[in-house]
CSV table of C-alpha atoms and ligand atoms in Angstrom, one decimal:
chain,number,residue,atom,x,y,z
A,1381,MET,CA,75.1,3.5,-33.3
A,1382,GLU,CA,71.5,3.2,-32.5
A,1383,ASN,CA,69.8,-0.1,-33.3
A,1384,ALA,CA,67.9,0.7,-36.5
A,1385,GLN,CA,65.5,-2.1,-35.8
A,1386,ALA,CA,63.0,-0.4,-33.5
A,1387,ARG,CA,61.1,-2.8,-31.1
A,1388,PRO,CA,57.4,-2.9,-31.9
A,1389,ALA,CA,55.5,-0.5,-29.5
A,1390,ALA,CA,53.7,-2.2,-26.7
A,1391,GLU,CA,50.0,-2.5,-27.2
A,1392,ARG,CA,47.8,0.0,-25.5
A,1393,TYR,CA,45.0,-1.5,-23.3
A,1394,ALA,CA,42.1,0.5,-22.1
A,1395,PHE,CA,40.4,-0.9,-19.0
A,1396,LEU,CA,38.0,0.0,-16.2
A,1397,GLY,CA,40.3,1.7,-13.7
A,1398,PRO,CA,41.9,3.0,-11.7
A,1399,ALA,CA,44.6,0.5,-10.6
A,1400,GLY,CA,43.3,-2.1,-8.2
A,1401,THR,CA,40.1,-3.0,-10.0
A,1402,PHE,CA,39.2,-6.6,-10.8
A,1403,THR,CA,39.4,-5.5,-14.4
A,1404,GLU,CA,43.1,-4.6,-13.9
A,1405,ALA,CA,43.6,-8.1,-12.5
A,1406,ALA,CA,42.1,-9.5,-15.7
A,1407,LEU,CA,44.3,-7.3,-17.9
A,1408,LEU,CA,47.4,-8.4,-16.0
A,1409,GLN,CA,46.5,-12.0,-16.9
A,1410,VAL,CA,46.2,-11.3,-20.7
A,1411,ALA,CA,48.7,-8.5,-21.3
A,1412,PRO,CA,51.0,-7.8,-18.4
A,1413,GLY,CA,53.6,-6.0,-20.5
A,1414,SER,CA,51.1,-3.7,-22.3
A,1415,VAL,CA,50.6,0.0,-21.8
A,1416,HIS,CA,47.7,0.3,-19.3
A,1417,GLN,CA,45.1,3.0,-19.9
A,1418,PRO,CA,42.7,3.3,-17.0
A,1419,MET,CA,39.3,4.6,-17.9
A,1420,PRO,CA,36.4,5.8,-15.7
A,1421,ASP,CA,33.8,3.4,-17.2
A,1422,VAL,CA,33.3,0.7,-19.8
A,1423,VAL,CA,31.8,3.0,-22.4
A,1424,THR,CA,34.9,5.2,-22.4
A,1425,ALA,CA,37.2,2.2,-22.5
A,1426,LEU,CA,35.4,0.8,-25.6
A,1427,ASP,CA,35.2,4.2,-27.3
A,1428,ALA,CA,39.0,4.6,-26.9
A,1429,VAL,CA,39.4,1.4,-29.0
A,1430,ARG,CA,36.8,2.7,-31.5
A,1431,ARG,CA,38.8,6.0,-31.9
A,1432,GLY,CA,42.1,4.2,-32.2
A,1433,GLU,CA,43.4,5.7,-29.0
A,1434,ALA,CA,43.8,2.2,-27.5
A,1435,ASP,CA,44.5,-1.0,-29.3
A,1436,ARG,CA,42.3,-3.2,-27.1
A,1437,ALA,CA,40.1,-2.9,-24.1
A,1438,VAL,CA,39.4,-5.3,-21.2
A,1439,VAL,CA,35.9,-5.1,-19.8
A,1440,PRO,CA,33.7,-7.2,-17.5
A,1441,ILE,CA,30.9,-9.0,-19.2
A,1442,GLU,CA,29.4,-11.6,-16.9
A,1443,ASN,CA,29.5,-12.5,-13.2
A,1444,SER,CA,28.6,-16.0,-11.8
A,1445,VAL,CA,26.3,-14.4,-9.1
A,1446,GLU,CA,25.1,-11.1,-10.6
A,1447,GLY,CA,24.8,-12.2,-14.3
A,1448,GLY,CA,25.5,-10.1,-17.3
A,1449,VAL,CA,27.1,-6.6,-17.2
A,1450,SER,CA,24.5,-4.6,-19.0
A,1451,ALA,CA,26.7,-1.6,-19.6
A,1452,THR,CA,29.2,-3.8,-21.5
A,1453,LEU,CA,26.6,-5.8,-23.4
A,1454,ASP,CA,25.0,-2.5,-24.6
A,1455,ALA,CA,28.2,-0.6,-25.3
A,1456,LEU,CA,29.7,-3.4,-27.3
A,1457,THR,CA,26.7,-3.4,-29.7
A,1458,SER,CA,26.1,0.4,-30.1
A,1459,GLY,CA,28.4,2.6,-32.1
A,1460,ASP,CA,31.1,1.6,-34.5
A,1461,PRO,CA,31.7,-2.2,-34.7
A,1462,LEU,CA,33.9,-4.0,-32.2
A,1463,VAL,CA,34.8,-7.6,-31.8
A,1464,VAL,CA,35.7,-9.9,-28.8
A,1465,VAL,CA,39.2,-11.5,-29.4
A,1466,GLY,CA,39.7,-13.2,-26.0
A,1467,GLU,CA,38.2,-13.8,-22.6
A,1468,VAL,CA,39.7,-14.2,-19.1
A,1469,LEU,CA,38.2,-15.4,-15.7
A,1470,VAL,CA,39.0,-13.8,-12.4
A,1471,GLU,CA,37.9,-15.2,-9.0
A,1472,ILE,CA,36.1,-12.6,-7.0
A,1473,SER,CA,36.5,-11.9,-3.2
A,1474,PHE,CA,35.8,-8.6,-1.4
A,1475,VAL,CA,37.0,-6.8,1.7
A,1476,LEU,CA,35.5,-3.8,3.4
A,1477,VAL,CA,38.1,-1.0,3.9
A,1478,ALA,CA,37.9,2.4,5.7
A,1479,ARG,CA,40.2,5.2,6.9
A,1480,PRO,CA,42.3,4.1,9.9
A,1481,GLY,CA,40.4,4.6,13.2
A,1482,THR,CA,37.0,3.9,11.6
A,1483,ARG,CA,35.0,1.2,13.5
A,1484,LEU,CA,32.6,-1.2,11.8
A,1485,GLU,CA,29.7,0.3,13.7
A,1486,ASP,CA,30.6,3.8,12.4
A,1487,VAL,CA,29.8,2.7,8.8
A,1488,ARG,CA,26.5,3.9,7.4
A,1489,TYR,CA,27.4,4.2,3.7
A,1490,VAL,CA,29.6,2.0,1.6
A,1491,ALA,CA,30.9,3.2,-1.8
A,1492,THR,CA,31.5,0.6,-4.5
A,1493,HIS,CA,30.7,-0.6,-8.0
A,1494,PRO,CA,27.0,-1.7,-8.2
A,1495,HIS,CA,28.0,-5.2,-9.2
A,1496,ALA,CA,30.2,-5.5,-6.1
A,1497,TRP,CA,27.5,-4.2,-3.8
A,1498,ALA,CA,25.0,-6.8,-5.3
A,1499,GLN,CA,27.5,-9.6,-4.5
A,1500,CYS,CA,28.0,-8.5,-0.8
A,1501,ARG,CA,24.8,-6.8,0.4
A,1502,GLY,CA,23.5,-9.8,2.4
A,1503,THR,CA,26.7,-10.2,4.4
A,1504,LEU,CA,27.1,-6.4,4.9
A,1505,ALA,CA,23.5,-6.1,6.1
A,1506,ARG,CA,24.3,-8.8,8.8
A,1507,LEU,CA,27.6,-7.1,9.7
A,1508,VAL,CA,26.4,-3.5,9.8
A,1509,PRO,CA,22.5,-3.4,10.0
A,1510,GLY,CA,21.0,-0.6,8.0
A,1511,VAL,CA,24.2,0.0,5.9
A,1512,GLN,CA,23.5,1.6,2.5
A,1513,HIS,CA,25.2,1.7,-0.9
A,1514,LEU,CA,26.7,4.7,-2.7
A,1515,PRO,CA,27.5,3.8,-6.3
A,1516,ALA,CA,31.1,4.3,-7.5
A,1517,THR,CA,32.5,3.8,-11.0
A,1518,SER,CA,34.5,0.9,-9.8
A,1519,THR,CA,35.6,-0.8,-6.6
A,1520,ALA,CA,39.0,0.9,-6.6
A,1521,ALA,CA,37.5,4.3,-7.5
A,1522,GLY,CA,35.5,4.2,-4.2
A,1523,ALA,CA,38.6,3.4,-2.2
A,1524,ALA,CA,40.6,6.1,-4.0
A,1525,LEU,CA,38.1,8.7,-2.9
A,1526,LEU,CA,38.4,7.6,0.7
A,1527,VAL,CA,42.2,7.9,0.5
A,1528,GLU,CA,42.1,11.3,-1.2
A,1529,HIS,CA,39.6,13.0,1.2
A,1530,ASP,CA,40.3,13.7,4.8
A,1531,GLY,CA,36.8,14.4,6.0
A,1532,VAL,CA,34.4,11.6,5.4
A,1533,GLU,CA,31.5,14.1,6.1
A,1534,GLU,CA,32.1,15.8,2.7
A,1535,LEU,CA,32.2,12.4,1.0
A,1536,GLY,CA,29.1,11.0,2.5
A,1537,PHE,CA,30.5,7.5,3.0
A,1538,GLU,CA,32.7,5.8,5.5
A,1539,ALA,CA,33.9,2.6,3.8
A,1540,ALA,CA,34.5,1.0,0.4
A,1541,LEU,CA,34.2,-2.5,-0.9
A,1542,VAL,CA,37.4,-3.5,-2.8
A,1543,ALA,CA,39.0,-6.5,-4.4
A,1544,ALA,CA,40.7,-8.6,-1.8
A,1545,HIS,CA,43.9,-8.7,-3.8
A,1546,SER,CA,44.3,-4.9,-3.9
A,1547,ALA,CA,43.2,-4.0,-0.3
A,1548,ALA,CA,46.7,-3.7,1.0
A,1549,ALA,CA,47.8,-1.4,-1.7
A,1550,THR,CA,45.0,1.1,-0.8
A,1551,GLY,CA,46.7,1.9,2.5
A,1552,LEU,CA,43.2,1.7,4.1
A,1553,GLU,CA,42.3,-0.4,7.1
A,1554,VAL,CA,40.5,-3.7,6.6
A,1555,LEU,CA,37.3,-3.8,8.6
A,1556,ALA,CA,36.0,-7.1,7.3
A,1557,GLU,CA,37.3,-9.8,4.9
A,1558,GLY,CA,35.5,-12.2,2.7
A,1559,VAL,CA,32.3,-10.2,2.7
A,1560,GLU,CA,30.9,-11.8,-0.5
A,1561,ASP,CA,27.6,-13.6,-0.1
A,1562,ARG,CA,28.7,-16.5,-2.3
A,1563,ILE,CA,32.2,-17.8,-2.0
A,1564,GLY,CA,33.9,-18.8,-5.3
A,1565,ALA,CA,32.3,-16.2,-7.5
A,1566,VAL,CA,33.9,-15.6,-10.9
A,1567,THR,CA,33.7,-12.7,-13.3
A,1568,ARG,CA,34.3,-13.1,-16.9
A,1569,PHE,CA,36.1,-10.3,-18.8
A,1570,VAL,CA,36.4,-9.9,-22.6
A,1571,VAL,CA,39.3,-8.5,-24.6
A,1572,VAL,CA,37.8,-6.2,-27.3
A,1573,ALA,CA,39.4,-4.9,-30.5
A,1574,ARG,CA,38.4,-3.2,-33.7
A,1575,PRO,CA,37.2,-5.7,-36.4
A,1576,GLY,CA,39.7,-7.2,-38.8
A,1577,VAL,CA,41.2,-10.2,-37.3
A,1578,VAL,CA,39.5,-13.3,-35.9
A,1579,PRO,CA,41.8,-15.3,-33.7
A,1580,PRO,CA,42.5,-18.8,-35.1
A,1581,ARG,CA,40.3,-21.8,-34.2
A,1582,THR,CA,41.7,-23.8,-31.2
A,1583,GLY,CA,38.9,-26.4,-30.8
A,1584,ALA,CA,37.9,-24.8,-27.5
A,1585,ASP,CA,36.3,-21.6,-28.7
A,1586,LYS,CA,33.3,-19.3,-28.3
A,1587,THR,CA,31.4,-17.2,-30.7
A,1588,THR,CA,29.5,-14.1,-29.5
A,1589,LEU,CA,26.4,-12.7,-31.3
A,1590,LEU,CA,23.6,-10.3,-31.0
A,1591,VAL,CA,20.4,-11.4,-32.7
A,1592,HIS,CA,16.9,-9.9,-33.3
A,1593,LEU,CA,14.0,-12.3,-33.4
A,1594,PRO,CA,12.7,-13.3,-36.8
A,1595,HIS,CA,9.0,-12.2,-36.4
A,1596,ASP,CA,6.7,-10.9,-33.6
A,1597,ASP,CA,4.6,-14.0,-33.0
A,1598,ALA,CA,4.4,-17.3,-31.2
A,1599,GLY,CA,7.4,-19.4,-31.8
A,1600,ALA,CA,9.8,-16.6,-32.9
A,1601,LEU,CA,12.3,-17.4,-30.1
A,1602,LEU,CA,12.1,-21.1,-31.0
A,1603,THR,CA,12.7,-20.4,-34.7
A,1604,MET,CA,15.9,-18.5,-33.7
A,1605,LEU,CA,17.1,-21.2,-31.3
A,1606,GLU,CA,16.4,-24.0,-33.7
A,1607,GLN,CA,19.2,-22.6,-35.9
A,1608,PHE,CA,21.7,-23.5,-33.2
A,1609,ALA,CA,20.0,-26.8,-32.1
A,1610,ALA,CA,19.7,-28.2,-35.6
A,1611,ARG,CA,23.5,-27.8,-36.1
A,1612,GLY,CA,24.5,-29.1,-32.6
A,1613,VAL,CA,25.8,-25.7,-31.4
A,1614,ASN,CA,25.5,-25.4,-27.7
A,1615,LEU,CA,24.9,-22.0,-26.0
A,1616,SER,CA,26.8,-21.0,-22.9
A,1617,ARG,CA,25.0,-17.7,-22.4
A,1618,ILE,CA,21.8,-16.2,-23.7
A,1619,GLU,CA,20.2,-13.0,-22.3
A,1620,SER,CA,17.8,-10.4,-23.6
A,1621,ARG,CA,18.5,-6.7,-23.8
A,1622,PRO,CA,16.0,-4.1,-24.8
A,1623,ILE,CA,16.4,-2.9,-28.4
A,1624,GLY,CA,15.4,0.5,-27.2
A,1625,ASP,CA,13.0,1.5,-29.9
A,1626,ALA,CA,9.7,0.3,-28.3
A,1627,LEU,CA,8.4,-1.4,-25.2
A,1628,GLY,CA,8.6,-5.2,-25.5
A,1629,ARG,CA,11.3,-5.3,-28.2
A,1630,TYR,CA,14.4,-7.3,-27.2
A,1631,ALA,CA,17.6,-8.4,-28.8
A,1632,PHE,CA,19.4,-11.6,-27.6
A,1633,SER,CA,23.0,-11.5,-26.6
A,1634,ILE,CA,24.4,-15.0,-27.1
A,1635,ASP,CA,27.7,-17.0,-26.5
A,1636,ALA,CA,27.8,-20.1,-28.6
A,1637,ASP,CA,30.3,-23.0,-28.4
A,1638,GLY,CA,32.6,-23.1,-31.4
A,1639,HIS,CA,34.4,-20.9,-33.9
A,1640,LEU,CA,33.4,-19.1,-37.1
A,1641,ALA,CA,35.8,-21.6,-38.9
A,1642,ASP,CA,33.6,-24.6,-37.7
A,1643,GLU,CA,31.2,-25.7,-40.4
A,1644,ARG,CA,28.4,-26.1,-37.9
A,1645,VAL,CA,28.9,-22.5,-36.6
A,1646,ALA,CA,29.0,-21.1,-40.2
A,1647,ALA,CA,25.8,-23.1,-41.1
A,1648,THR,CA,24.2,-21.6,-37.9
A,1649,LEU,CA,25.1,-18.1,-39.0
A,1650,ILE,CA,23.7,-18.8,-42.5
A,1651,GLY,CA,20.5,-20.0,-40.9
A,1652,LEU,CA,20.3,-17.0,-38.6
A,1653,HIS,CA,20.9,-14.6,-41.5
A,1654,ARG,CA,18.1,-16.2,-43.4
A,1655,VAL,CA,15.5,-16.0,-40.7
A,1656,CYS,CA,16.4,-13.1,-38.4
A,1657,PRO,CA,16.2,-9.4,-39.4
A,1658,PHE,CA,19.5,-8.5,-37.7
A,1659,VAL,CA,22.5,-10.6,-36.7
A,1660,LEU,CA,25.7,-9.0,-35.4
A,1661,PHE,CA,28.9,-11.1,-35.3
A,1662,LEU,CA,30.9,-10.1,-32.2
A,1663,GLY,CA,33.8,-12.4,-32.6
A,1664,SER,CA,35.1,-16.0,-32.3
A,1665,TYR,CA,37.9,-16.5,-29.7
A,1666,PRO,CA,39.5,-19.1,-27.4
A,1667,ARG,CA,37.7,-20.1,-24.2
A,1668,ALA,CA,39.5,-19.1,-21.0
A,1669,ASP,CA,39.0,-22.6,-19.6
A,1670,MET,CA,40.2,-24.2,-22.8
A,1671,LEU,CA,37.5,-26.9,-22.5
A,1672,PRO,CA,37.3,-28.5,-26.0
A,1673,THR,CA,33.9,-28.1,-27.7
A,1674,THR,CA,31.8,-31.2,-27.7
A,1675,VAL,CA,31.0,-32.2,-31.3
A,1676,ALA,CA,27.7,-34.0,-31.7
A,1677,ALA,CA,27.4,-36.9,-34.2
A,1678,GLY,CA,26.8,-35.5,-37.7
A,1679,THR,CA,28.0,-31.9,-37.0
A,1680,SER,CA,31.8,-32.2,-37.6
A,1681,ASP,CA,33.5,-30.4,-40.5
A,1682,ASP,CA,33.9,-33.8,-42.2
A,1683,ALA,CA,30.2,-34.5,-41.9
A,1684,PHE,CA,29.3,-31.1,-43.4
A,1685,ALA,CA,31.9,-31.7,-46.2
A,1686,ALA,CA,30.5,-35.1,-47.0
A,1687,ALA,CA,26.9,-33.7,-47.1
A,1688,HIS,CA,28.0,-30.8,-49.3
A,1689,ALA,CA,29.7,-33.2,-51.7
A,1690,TRP,CA,26.6,-35.4,-51.8
A,1691,VAL,CA,24.4,-32.5,-52.8
A,1692,ALA,CA,26.9,-31.2,-55.3
A,1693,GLY,CA,26.9,-34.6,-56.9
A,1694,LEU,CA,23.1,-34.6,-57.1
A,1695,ARG,CA,23.2,-31.1,-58.6
A,1696,ALA,CA,25.7,-32.1,-61.3
A,1697,GLY,CA,22.9,-33.7,-63.1
A,1698,LEU,CA,20.7,-30.6,-63.1
A,1699,ASP,CA,19.7,-29.2,-66.4
A,1700,GLU,CA,19.2,-25.5,-65.7
A,1701,ALA,CA,19.1,-24.5,-69.4
B,905,PRE,O1,35.0,-2.4,-10.0
B,905,PRE,C1,35.8,-3.3,-10.3
B,905,PRE,O2,36.8,-3.6,-9.7
B,905,PRE,C2,35.6,-4.0,-11.6
B,905,PRE,O3,36.5,-4.4,-12.2
B,905,PRE,C3,34.1,-4.1,-12.1
B,905,PRE,C4,33.4,-5.3,-11.6
B,905,PRE,C5,32.1,-5.5,-12.5
B,905,PRE,O4,31.7,-4.8,-13.4
B,905,PRE,O5,31.4,-6.5,-12.2
B,905,PRE,C6,34.2,-6.5,-11.9
B,905,PRE,C7,34.2,-7.6,-11.1
B,905,PRE,C8,33.4,-7.7,-9.9
B,905,PRE,O6,32.3,-8.5,-10.2
B,905,PRE,C9,32.8,-6.3,-9.5
B,905,PRE,C10,33.0,-5.2,-10.3
C-alpha cells in the first residue's frame, strides 16, 4: 500500500539563472534540495514569489567592490510587499571563456552581467586593449549564448566572463583566469519570501528597512540617523535610491544590526515611524557571518525593561480624571 503520509513538497526557489550563475552558487548554500526555478532577471524572480509561483527567491543585493545592486534594491520595494528572511555570502572570482580556437587577441567584445564587467574591466583592458562590454542578463547567460551559437559574427561578441566555479561546465575554453580587479571580492545575496514569518532572533541578526526623510530641510538626514544612534543600533549598509517622483527626492535603503525582537530595534522603529513619512520593514534575519551584535551599555532588553518599569511606576501616580 502507498504510504499515506506524503512527504512535504520541496520548496520552490526562483533565482537569477541560468545554472552556473553566482546566484545559483548562493542558492546551493541555502537550499540545495529545493526545486530550482531559473529566471532571466531579478524582477522576474521576485515577481514569481509575489504571485505564489515560487516560495522564495535568491537575489544579489550587494558586492564588496561594486556596491549595491540597484535592480534588487528597487524591485524589493516596489510592488506587493516582500521580506528578506536570510542572507548568504559568495566569494567572487571570474574567468574569461570563449569558443575553442579563439585567441585572446581575437576578442573585441565580452558579454557578461554589468556587475561582473565592473569588477573586471581594469584587468581586461590590460589583457585585451580596446575590449568592450556587451551586457548580458547574467554571467552564465552570456556563456550560454556562446555555446548555443556557432557563428560569433551573428552574436557580436567573442568571449564571456563567467564564475570561476562554473567555467568547466560551460564546455568553453578558458582564455584567462582570475581576471577580477580586486582579489577576495564577496557578493551578498538575500533570500526573499512573502511577508508572514520573521525568522527567530539569533543574537547575530540584521534588519533591513527603506526610509524616507522626515522633512526637506537642513538636518533631515541627521534626524533620521539619530533614531538609530540614540538606541545604539549600528548600520552595516546605508545607500540612497531615487524615490522616482521628482528630482532630488531619495529614499534610504538601510541594513541595521539587530532583530525586530530586540527592544532597541523596536524602539528605533517606533522613533522612525514618529519622525519619517514612510518606513518599510523589509525583514529581520540571521547574519551570514553569525557575528554577534554588539550591545552598547544601556541598550540591552533588560535596560529597556527597567526603564519601562520605572516610567510605569511614575505613571501609576497620575491622576487623569
Ligand atoms: O551573473 C551572475 O552570475 C550573478 O549571479 C549576478 C551577479 C550580480 O548581480 O552582481 C552576482 C555576483 C557577481 O558580483 C556578478 C554578478
